[in-house]
Short mmCIF file of C-alpha atoms in Angstrom, two decimals:
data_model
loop_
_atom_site.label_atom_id
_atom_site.label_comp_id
_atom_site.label_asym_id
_atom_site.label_seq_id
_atom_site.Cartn_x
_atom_site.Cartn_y
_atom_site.Cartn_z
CA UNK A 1 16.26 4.82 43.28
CA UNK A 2 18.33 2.80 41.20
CA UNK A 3 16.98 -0.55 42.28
CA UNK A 4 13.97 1.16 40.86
CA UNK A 5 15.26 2.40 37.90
CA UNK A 6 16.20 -0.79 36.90
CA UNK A 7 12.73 -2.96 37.60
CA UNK A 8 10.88 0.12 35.14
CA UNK A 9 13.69 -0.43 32.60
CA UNK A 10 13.32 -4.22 33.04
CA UNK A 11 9.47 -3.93 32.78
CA UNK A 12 9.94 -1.91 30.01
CA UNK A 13 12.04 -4.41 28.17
CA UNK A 14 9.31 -7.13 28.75
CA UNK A 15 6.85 -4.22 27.82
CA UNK A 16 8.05 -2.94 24.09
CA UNK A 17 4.26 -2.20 22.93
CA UNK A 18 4.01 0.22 26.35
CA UNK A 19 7.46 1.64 26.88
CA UNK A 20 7.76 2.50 23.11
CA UNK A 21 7.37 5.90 22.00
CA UNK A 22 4.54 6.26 19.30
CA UNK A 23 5.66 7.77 15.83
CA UNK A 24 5.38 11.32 15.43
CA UNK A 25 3.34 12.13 11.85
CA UNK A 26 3.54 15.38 10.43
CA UNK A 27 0.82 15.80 8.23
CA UNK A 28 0.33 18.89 5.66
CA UNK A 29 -3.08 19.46 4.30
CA UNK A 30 -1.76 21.28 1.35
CA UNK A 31 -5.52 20.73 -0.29
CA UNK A 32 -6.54 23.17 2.43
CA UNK A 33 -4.44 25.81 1.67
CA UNK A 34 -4.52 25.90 -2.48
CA UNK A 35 -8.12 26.66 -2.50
CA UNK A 36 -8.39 29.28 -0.62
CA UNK A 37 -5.79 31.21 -2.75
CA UNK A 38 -7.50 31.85 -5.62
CA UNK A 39 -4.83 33.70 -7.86
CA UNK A 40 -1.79 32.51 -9.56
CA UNK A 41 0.27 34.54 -6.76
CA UNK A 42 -1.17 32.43 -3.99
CA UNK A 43 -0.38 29.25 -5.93
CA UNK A 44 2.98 29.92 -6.48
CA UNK A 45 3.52 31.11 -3.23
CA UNK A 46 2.30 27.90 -2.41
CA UNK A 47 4.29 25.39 -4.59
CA UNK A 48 7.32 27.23 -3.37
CA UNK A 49 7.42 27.10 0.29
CA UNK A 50 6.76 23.42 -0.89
CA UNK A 51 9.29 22.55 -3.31
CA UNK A 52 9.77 18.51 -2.65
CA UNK A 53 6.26 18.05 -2.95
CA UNK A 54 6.18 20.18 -6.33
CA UNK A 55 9.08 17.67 -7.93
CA UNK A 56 7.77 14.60 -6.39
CA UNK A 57 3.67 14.66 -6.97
CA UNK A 58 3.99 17.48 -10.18
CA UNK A 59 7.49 16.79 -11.51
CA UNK A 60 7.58 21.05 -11.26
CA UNK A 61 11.05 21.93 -11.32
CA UNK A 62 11.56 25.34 -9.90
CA UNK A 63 8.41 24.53 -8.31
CA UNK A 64 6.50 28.52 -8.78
CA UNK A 65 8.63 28.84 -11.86
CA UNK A 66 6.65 26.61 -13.58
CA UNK A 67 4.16 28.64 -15.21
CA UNK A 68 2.02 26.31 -16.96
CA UNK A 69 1.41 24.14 -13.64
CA UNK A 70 0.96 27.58 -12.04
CA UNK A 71 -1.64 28.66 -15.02
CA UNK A 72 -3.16 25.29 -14.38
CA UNK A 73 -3.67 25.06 -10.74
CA UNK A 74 -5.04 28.16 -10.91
CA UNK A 75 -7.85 27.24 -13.15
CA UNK A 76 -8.46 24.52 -11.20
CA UNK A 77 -9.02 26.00 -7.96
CA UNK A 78 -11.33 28.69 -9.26
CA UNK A 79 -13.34 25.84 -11.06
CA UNK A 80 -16.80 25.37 -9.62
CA UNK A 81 -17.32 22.25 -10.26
CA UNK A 82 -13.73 21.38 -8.42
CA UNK A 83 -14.65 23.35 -5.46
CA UNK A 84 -18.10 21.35 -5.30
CA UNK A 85 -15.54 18.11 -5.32
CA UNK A 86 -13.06 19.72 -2.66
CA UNK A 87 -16.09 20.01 -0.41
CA UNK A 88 -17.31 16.33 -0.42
CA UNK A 89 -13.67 15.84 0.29
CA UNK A 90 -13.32 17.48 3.05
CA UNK A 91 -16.40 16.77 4.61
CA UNK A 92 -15.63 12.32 3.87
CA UNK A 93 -12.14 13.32 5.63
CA UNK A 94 -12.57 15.79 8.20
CA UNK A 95 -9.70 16.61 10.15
CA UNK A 96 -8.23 12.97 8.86
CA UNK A 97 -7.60 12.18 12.64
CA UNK A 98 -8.36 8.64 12.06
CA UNK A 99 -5.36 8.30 8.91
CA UNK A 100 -3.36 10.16 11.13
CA UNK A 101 -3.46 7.93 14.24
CA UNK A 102 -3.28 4.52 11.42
CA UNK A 103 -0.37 5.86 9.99
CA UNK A 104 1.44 6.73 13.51
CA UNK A 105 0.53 3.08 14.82
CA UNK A 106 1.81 1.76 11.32
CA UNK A 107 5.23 3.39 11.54
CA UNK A 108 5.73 2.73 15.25
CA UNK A 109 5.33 -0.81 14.41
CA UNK A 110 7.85 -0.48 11.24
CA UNK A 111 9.97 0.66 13.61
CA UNK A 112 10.32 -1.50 16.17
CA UNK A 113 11.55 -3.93 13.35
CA UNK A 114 13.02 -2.00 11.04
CA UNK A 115 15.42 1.02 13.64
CA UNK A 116 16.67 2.47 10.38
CA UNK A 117 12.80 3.52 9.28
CA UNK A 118 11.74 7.27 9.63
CA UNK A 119 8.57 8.78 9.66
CA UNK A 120 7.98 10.10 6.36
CA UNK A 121 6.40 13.58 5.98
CA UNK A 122 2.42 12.88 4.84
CA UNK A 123 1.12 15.58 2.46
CA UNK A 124 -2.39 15.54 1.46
CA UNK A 125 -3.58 17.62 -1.69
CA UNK A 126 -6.78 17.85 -3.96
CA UNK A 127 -6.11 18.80 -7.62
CA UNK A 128 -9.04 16.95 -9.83
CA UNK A 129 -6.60 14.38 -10.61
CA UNK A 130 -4.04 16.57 -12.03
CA UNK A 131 -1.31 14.12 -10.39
CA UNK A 132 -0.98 10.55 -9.35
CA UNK A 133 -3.33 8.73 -6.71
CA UNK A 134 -0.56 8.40 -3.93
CA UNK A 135 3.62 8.83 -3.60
CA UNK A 136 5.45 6.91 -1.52
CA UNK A 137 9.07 7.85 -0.61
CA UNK A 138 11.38 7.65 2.28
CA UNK A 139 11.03 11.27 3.54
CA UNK A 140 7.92 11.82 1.66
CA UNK A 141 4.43 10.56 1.19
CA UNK A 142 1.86 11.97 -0.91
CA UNK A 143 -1.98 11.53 -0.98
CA UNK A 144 -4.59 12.70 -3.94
CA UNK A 145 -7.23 13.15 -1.73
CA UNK A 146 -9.69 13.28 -4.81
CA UNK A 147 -8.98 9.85 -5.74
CA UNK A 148 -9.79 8.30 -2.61
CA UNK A 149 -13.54 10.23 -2.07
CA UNK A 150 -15.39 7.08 -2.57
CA UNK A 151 -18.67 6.00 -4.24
CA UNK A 152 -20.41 8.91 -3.52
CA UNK A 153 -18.43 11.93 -4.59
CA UNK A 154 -19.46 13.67 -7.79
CA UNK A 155 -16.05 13.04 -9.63
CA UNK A 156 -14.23 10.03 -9.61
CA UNK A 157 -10.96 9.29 -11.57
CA UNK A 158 -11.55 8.84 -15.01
CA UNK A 159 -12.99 5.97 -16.60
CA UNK A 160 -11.28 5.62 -19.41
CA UNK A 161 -8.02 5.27 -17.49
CA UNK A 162 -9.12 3.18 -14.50
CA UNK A 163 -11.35 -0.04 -14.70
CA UNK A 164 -13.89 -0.45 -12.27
CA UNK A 165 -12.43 -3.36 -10.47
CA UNK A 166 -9.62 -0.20 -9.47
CA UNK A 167 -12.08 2.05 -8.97
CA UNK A 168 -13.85 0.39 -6.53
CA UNK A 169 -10.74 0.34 -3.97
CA UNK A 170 -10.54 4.26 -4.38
CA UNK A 171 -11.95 4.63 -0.50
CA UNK A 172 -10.27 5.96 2.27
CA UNK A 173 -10.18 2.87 3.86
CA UNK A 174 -7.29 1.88 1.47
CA UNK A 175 -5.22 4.57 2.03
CA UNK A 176 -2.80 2.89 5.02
CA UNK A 177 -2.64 -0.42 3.34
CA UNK A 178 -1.39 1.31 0.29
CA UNK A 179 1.28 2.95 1.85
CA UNK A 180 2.36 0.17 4.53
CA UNK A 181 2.83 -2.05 1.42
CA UNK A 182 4.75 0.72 -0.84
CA UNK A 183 7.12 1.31 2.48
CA UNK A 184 7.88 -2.81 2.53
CA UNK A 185 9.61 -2.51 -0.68
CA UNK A 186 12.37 -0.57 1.16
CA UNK A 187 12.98 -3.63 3.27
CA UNK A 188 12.33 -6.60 0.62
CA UNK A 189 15.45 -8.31 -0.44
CA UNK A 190 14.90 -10.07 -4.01
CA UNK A 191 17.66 -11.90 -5.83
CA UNK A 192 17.45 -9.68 -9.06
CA UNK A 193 18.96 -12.65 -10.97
CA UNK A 194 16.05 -14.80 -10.14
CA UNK A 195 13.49 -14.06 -13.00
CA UNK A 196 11.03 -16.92 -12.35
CA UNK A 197 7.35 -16.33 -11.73
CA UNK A 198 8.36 -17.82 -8.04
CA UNK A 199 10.35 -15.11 -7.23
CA UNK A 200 7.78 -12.78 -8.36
CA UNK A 201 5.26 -14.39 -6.25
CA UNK A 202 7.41 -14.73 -3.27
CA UNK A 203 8.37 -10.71 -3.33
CA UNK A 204 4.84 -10.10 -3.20
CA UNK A 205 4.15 -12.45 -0.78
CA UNK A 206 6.85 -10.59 1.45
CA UNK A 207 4.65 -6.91 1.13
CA UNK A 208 1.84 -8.82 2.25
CA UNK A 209 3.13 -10.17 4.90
CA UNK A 210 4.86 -7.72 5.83
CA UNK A 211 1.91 -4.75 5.52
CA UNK A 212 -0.20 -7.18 7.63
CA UNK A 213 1.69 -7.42 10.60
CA UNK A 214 2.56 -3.71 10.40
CA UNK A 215 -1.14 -2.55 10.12
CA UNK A 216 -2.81 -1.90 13.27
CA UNK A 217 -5.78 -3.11 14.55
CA UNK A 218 -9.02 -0.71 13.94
CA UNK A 219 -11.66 -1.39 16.66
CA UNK A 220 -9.65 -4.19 18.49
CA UNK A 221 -9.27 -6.31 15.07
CA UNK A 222 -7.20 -6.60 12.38
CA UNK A 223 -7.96 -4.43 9.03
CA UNK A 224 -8.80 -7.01 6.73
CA UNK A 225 -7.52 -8.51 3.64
CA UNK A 226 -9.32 -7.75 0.94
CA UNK A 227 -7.90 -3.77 1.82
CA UNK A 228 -4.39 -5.07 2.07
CA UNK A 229 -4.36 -7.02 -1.52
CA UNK A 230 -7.44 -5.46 -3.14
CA UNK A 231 -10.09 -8.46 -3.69
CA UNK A 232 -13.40 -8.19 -2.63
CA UNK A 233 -14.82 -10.17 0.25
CA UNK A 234 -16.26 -12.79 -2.19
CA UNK A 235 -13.27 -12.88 -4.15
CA UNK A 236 -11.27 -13.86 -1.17
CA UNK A 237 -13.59 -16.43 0.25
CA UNK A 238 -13.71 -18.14 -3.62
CA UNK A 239 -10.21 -18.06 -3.88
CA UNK A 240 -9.38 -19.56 -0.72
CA UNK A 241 -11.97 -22.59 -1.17
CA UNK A 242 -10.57 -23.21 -4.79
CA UNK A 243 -6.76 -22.89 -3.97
CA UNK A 244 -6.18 -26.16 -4.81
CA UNK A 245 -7.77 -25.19 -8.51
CA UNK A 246 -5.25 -22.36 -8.78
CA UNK A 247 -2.04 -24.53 -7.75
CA UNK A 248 -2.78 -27.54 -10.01
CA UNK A 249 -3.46 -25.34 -12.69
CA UNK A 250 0.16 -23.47 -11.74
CA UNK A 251 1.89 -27.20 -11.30
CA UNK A 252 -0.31 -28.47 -14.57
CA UNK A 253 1.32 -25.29 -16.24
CA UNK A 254 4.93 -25.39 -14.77
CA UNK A 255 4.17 -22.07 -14.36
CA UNK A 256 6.38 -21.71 -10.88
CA UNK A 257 9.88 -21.52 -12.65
CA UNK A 258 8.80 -19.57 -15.79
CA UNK A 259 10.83 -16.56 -16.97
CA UNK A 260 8.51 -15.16 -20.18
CA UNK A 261 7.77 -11.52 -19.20
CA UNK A 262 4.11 -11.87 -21.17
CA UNK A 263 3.54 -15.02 -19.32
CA UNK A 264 4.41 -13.70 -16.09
CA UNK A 265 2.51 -10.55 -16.88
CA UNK A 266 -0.92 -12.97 -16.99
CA UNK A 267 -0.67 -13.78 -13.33
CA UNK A 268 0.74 -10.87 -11.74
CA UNK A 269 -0.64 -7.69 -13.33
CA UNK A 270 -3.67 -6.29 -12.75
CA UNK A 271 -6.81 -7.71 -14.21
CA UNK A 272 -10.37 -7.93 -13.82
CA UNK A 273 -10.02 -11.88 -14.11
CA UNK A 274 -7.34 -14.80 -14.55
CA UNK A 275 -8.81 -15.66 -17.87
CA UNK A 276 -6.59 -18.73 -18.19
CA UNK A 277 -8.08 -20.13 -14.82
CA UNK A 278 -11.61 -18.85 -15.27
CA UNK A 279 -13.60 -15.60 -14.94
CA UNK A 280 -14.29 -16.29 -11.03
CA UNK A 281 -10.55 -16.22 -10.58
CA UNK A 282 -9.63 -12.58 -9.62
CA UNK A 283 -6.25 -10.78 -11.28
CA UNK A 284 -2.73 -11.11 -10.10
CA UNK A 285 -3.64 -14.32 -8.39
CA UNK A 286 -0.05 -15.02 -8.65
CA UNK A 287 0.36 -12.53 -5.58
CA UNK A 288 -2.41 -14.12 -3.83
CA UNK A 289 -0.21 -18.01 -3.99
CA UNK A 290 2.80 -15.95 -3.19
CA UNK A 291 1.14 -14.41 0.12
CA UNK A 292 -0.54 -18.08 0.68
CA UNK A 293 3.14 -19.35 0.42
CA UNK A 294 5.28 -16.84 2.83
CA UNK A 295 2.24 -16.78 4.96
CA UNK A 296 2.39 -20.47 5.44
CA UNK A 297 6.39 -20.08 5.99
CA UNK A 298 5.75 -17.52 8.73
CA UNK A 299 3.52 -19.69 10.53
CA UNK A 300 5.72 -22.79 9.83
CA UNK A 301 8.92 -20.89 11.20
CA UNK A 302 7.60 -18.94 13.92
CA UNK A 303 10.98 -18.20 15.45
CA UNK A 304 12.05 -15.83 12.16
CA UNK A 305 11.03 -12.65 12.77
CA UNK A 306 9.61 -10.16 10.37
CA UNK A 307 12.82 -8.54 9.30
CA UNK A 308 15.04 -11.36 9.07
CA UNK A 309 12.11 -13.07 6.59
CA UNK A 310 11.91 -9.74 4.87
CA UNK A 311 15.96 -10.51 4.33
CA UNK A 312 15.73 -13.73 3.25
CA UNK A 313 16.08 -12.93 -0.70
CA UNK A 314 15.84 -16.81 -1.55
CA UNK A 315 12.46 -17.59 -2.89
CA UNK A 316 12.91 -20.83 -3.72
CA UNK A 317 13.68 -22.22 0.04
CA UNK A 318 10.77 -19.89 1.06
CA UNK A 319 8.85 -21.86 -1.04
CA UNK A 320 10.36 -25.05 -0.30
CA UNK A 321 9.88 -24.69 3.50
CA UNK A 322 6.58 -23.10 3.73
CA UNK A 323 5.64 -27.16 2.18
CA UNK A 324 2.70 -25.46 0.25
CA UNK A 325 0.82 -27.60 -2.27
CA UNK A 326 -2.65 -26.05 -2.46
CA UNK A 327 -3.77 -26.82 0.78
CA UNK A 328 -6.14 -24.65 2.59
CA UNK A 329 -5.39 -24.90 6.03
#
């Protein structure tokens, strides 16, 4: 007995993907239980048998005490026009079996790196965008359902406060990426007195990295990378063949070591093009050369592991050893 006990634990030490227990997710459909409840008792009833999700997602404190959010979410739920929304939610979701089982083979995977990590609670709720699109903490993660419908819902986010080129990656499909990414910050050592546009790149680089080789595979292949950073498939493709466009015009621009906030802002936020580069050059391309950089160090340095590169706070030997210069393969 022992002699076996000792080939399954050896087995299971060659084995980690086998022997290791999958991630348990607890996942609250909260969006399922507000609208039945159709009077300001049920809602606060509601908000306060769920008090962290109240603070975190509605920034309610005293959760039911809150009368105006309770006033509020009550019109909401008895709002036609909402109810018409929560159904094409819940039909695009169903019984969200799929996130569930994405999420569990994320964490599992966080946690065979990362022993510290714990399954954060997942709450899922549908308000008509009274509250942000998604949460991320360590003990608690929460999803606007109503953001994520996709193309085809009635309502989307509004306009006025969301471009199109955001829009667009409201889909469900984005969800897990989103939240794989928000969890690498956790692990992602940065050297807060490094201010240059490097180290900017480099961090991002990191969640990249990091939120594609956490992600599991869907259908036996990887989810793809234009859900993990947010560029269309053309976008990507362009990008890649004119890399060595984007780094001269960095190097041209000795844009790698600059510290100006509004200059920085140019390449790293959120646009719907690098005007500076051109208008086929997508927004934040300054993450995209920072993935293209600690992707190329990963490969280069095979033996460092996820964690220990998701240690490594020094951007500039990152950088220096990944012996990127624009190069495509």
């Amino acid at each position: 007995m022992r002699i076996w006990s000792a080939l399954v634990g050896l087995f299971c030490f060659f084995s980690l993907t086998s022997c290791t227990k999958n991630e348990e997710v607890t996942l609250i459909r909260l969006d399922q239980q507000l609208f039945p409840g159709k009077s300001p008792d049920s809602v606060r009833t509601l908000l306060n048998r769920n008090p962290a999700v109240a603070q975190l997602y509605f920034n309610a404190n005293g959760a039911g005490n809150d009368t105006a959010l309770v006033r509020e979410l009550t019109n909401r739920v008895t709002n036609p026009a909402l109810n018409e929304l929560n159904r094409q939610i819940q039909a695009e979701f169903g019984d969200m079996a799929d996130l569930k089982s994405q999420l569990a083979d994320a964490f599992t995977n966080i946690k065979k790196d990362f022993p510290d990590f714990k399954s954060p609670k997942v709450v899922t709720v549908v308000t008509g965008f009274l509250g942000p699109d998604l949460v991320v903490t360590d003990s608690l993660i929460v999803i606007g359902l109503d953001y994520f419908a996709g193309p085809k819902a009635k309502y989307h986010p509004p306009a006025q406060e969301f471009p199109q080129y955001i829009l667009r990656r409201y889909q469900k499909q984005y969800i897990v990426p989103a939240i794989v990414f928000a969890i690498s910050d956790k692990y992602n050592a940065a050297n807060r007195a490094d201010q240059t546009m490097l180290a900017d790149m480099v961090y991002y680089g990191k969640g990249y990295v990091f939120t594609k080789t956490m992600l599991p595979n869907i259908n036996g292949e990887p989810i793809a990378d234009s859900l993990i950073i947010g560029y269309t498939d053309k976008q990507l493709t362009q990008t890649f063949n004119a890399q060595d466009i984007v780094w001269a015009h960095f190097i041209d621009n000795q844009l790698l070591y600059q510290t100006s906030p509004a200059i920085k802002q140019r390449y790293l936020n959120e646009r719907p093009f690098t005007a500076e580069i051109g208008q086929a050059c997508p927004g934040a391309i300054g993450r995209w050369l920072g993935w293209r950089i600690v992707g190329r160090y990963h490969d280069e340095h095979s033996s460092v592991g996820i964690s220990e590169l998701m240690r490594n706070a020094d951007a500039r030997q990152i950088f220096e050893q990944s012996g990127y210069k624009g190069q495509k393969e």
